[in-house]
mmCIF file of C-alpha atoms in Angstrom:
data_model
loop_
_atom_site.group_PDB
_atom_site.id
_atom_site.type_symbol
_atom_site.label_atom_id
_atom_site.label_comp_id
_atom_site.label_asym_id
_atom_site.label_seq_id
_atom_site.Cartn_x
_atom_site.Cartn_y
_atom_site.Cartn_z
ATOM 1 C CA UNK A 1 0.000 0.000 0.000
ATOM 2 C CA UNK A 2 1.378 3.390 -0.989
ATOM 3 C CA UNK A 3 0.499 6.763 0.448
ATOM 4 C CA UNK A 4 1.645 10.308 -0.292
ATOM 5 C CA UNK A 5 4.492 10.085 2.220
ATOM 6 C CA UNK A 6 6.020 6.966 0.676
ATOM 7 C CA UNK A 7 5.381 7.024 -3.089
ATOM 8 C CA UNK A 8 6.743 4.302 -5.395
ATOM 9 C CA UNK A 9 9.734 4.694 -7.734
ATOM 10 C CA UNK A 10 9.896 8.310 -8.821
ATOM 11 C CA UNK A 11 6.241 9.062 -8.115
ATOM 12 C CA UNK A 12 7.501 11.585 -5.567
ATOM 13 C CA UNK A 13 8.518 13.966 -8.357
ATOM 14 C CA UNK A 14 6.050 16.564 -9.623
ATOM 15 C CA UNK A 15 6.859 17.809 -13.131
ATOM 16 C CA UNK A 16 5.704 21.328 -14.012
ATOM 17 C CA UNK A 17 3.704 24.032 -12.326
ATOM 18 C CA UNK A 18 0.296 22.466 -13.091
ATOM 19 C CA UNK A 19 1.262 19.340 -11.101
ATOM 20 C CA UNK A 20 2.753 21.404 -8.267
ATOM 21 C CA UNK A 21 -0.296 23.674 -8.129
ATOM 22 C CA UNK A 22 -2.676 20.704 -8.086
ATOM 23 C CA UNK A 23 -0.741 19.078 -5.241
ATOM 24 C CA UNK A 24 -0.933 22.285 -3.192
ATOM 25 C CA UNK A 25 -4.555 23.025 -4.094
ATOM 26 C CA UNK A 26 -3.611 26.282 -5.804
ATOM 27 C CA UNK A 27 -4.145 27.790 -9.221
ATOM 28 C CA UNK A 28 -1.106 27.651 -11.514
ATOM 29 C CA UNK A 29 -0.454 31.435 -11.384
ATOM 30 C CA UNK A 30 -0.545 31.345 -7.573
ATOM 31 C CA UNK A 31 1.930 28.458 -7.418
ATOM 32 C CA UNK A 32 4.169 30.106 -10.029
ATOM 33 C CA UNK A 33 4.199 33.353 -8.031
ATOM 34 C CA UNK A 34 5.190 31.517 -4.829
ATOM 35 C CA UNK A 35 7.888 29.564 -6.679
ATOM 36 C CA UNK A 36 9.269 32.725 -8.309
ATOM 37 C CA UNK A 37 9.484 34.373 -4.869
ATOM 38 C CA UNK A 38 11.265 31.312 -3.485
ATOM 39 C CA UNK A 39 8.463 30.663 -1.019
ATOM 40 C CA UNK A 40 7.814 27.062 -2.032
ATOM 41 C CA UNK A 41 10.657 24.552 -2.460
ATOM 42 C CA UNK A 42 11.069 23.945 -6.189
ATOM 43 C CA UNK A 43 13.949 23.253 -8.547
ATOM 44 C CA UNK A 44 14.546 23.279 -12.287
ATOM 45 C CA UNK A 45 15.143 20.284 -14.545
ATOM 46 C CA UNK A 46 16.300 21.983 -17.723
ATOM 47 C CA UNK A 47 13.664 24.731 -17.945
ATOM 48 C CA UNK A 48 10.889 22.781 -16.231
ATOM 49 C CA UNK A 49 9.998 23.670 -12.643
ATOM 50 C CA UNK A 50 9.740 20.559 -10.473
ATOM 51 C CA UNK A 51 9.187 19.696 -6.832
ATOM 52 C CA UNK A 52 9.040 16.610 -4.672
ATOM 53 C CA UNK A 53 5.759 15.736 -2.977
ATOM 54 C CA UNK A 54 7.675 14.753 0.147
ATOM 55 C CA UNK A 55 9.519 18.090 0.255
ATOM 56 C CA UNK A 56 6.317 20.083 -0.251
ATOM 57 C CA UNK A 57 4.568 18.053 2.455
ATOM 58 C CA UNK A 58 7.469 18.609 4.876
ATOM 59 C CA UNK A 59 7.412 22.344 4.058
ATOM 60 C CA UNK A 60 3.658 22.476 4.772
ATOM 61 C CA UNK A 61 4.132 20.601 8.067
ATOM 62 C CA UNK A 62 6.817 23.108 9.065
ATOM 63 C CA UNK A 63 4.439 25.997 8.319
ATOM 64 C CA UNK A 64 1.721 24.333 10.391
ATOM 65 C CA UNK A 65 4.061 23.859 13.359
ATOM 66 C CA UNK A 66 5.290 27.454 13.141
ATOM 67 C CA UNK A 67 1.701 28.707 12.994
ATOM 68 C CA UNK A 68 0.759 26.598 16.022
ATOM 69 C CA UNK A 69 3.685 28.069 17.967
ATOM 70 C CA UNK A 70 2.784 31.607 16.926
ATOM 71 C CA UNK A 71 5.883 31.991 14.741
ATOM 72 C CA UNK A 72 5.801 33.607 11.347
ATOM 73 C CA UNK A 73 7.705 32.023 8.439
#
């Protein structure tokens, strides 16, 4: 059984802003804006923006913990 925290062989990689936006529940322009600002953890493969599901999930968990502690990112 696979879940989002332990995806099979390469399924952890999100290729392109549409995939990243869908994973985060955002519209593509919103995700692109956050990536351009360096807010969300992305990287380039050639000219294609990519991200790992596991890295995005860890980033979201960090934001949740900081919010619960009253810290601002």
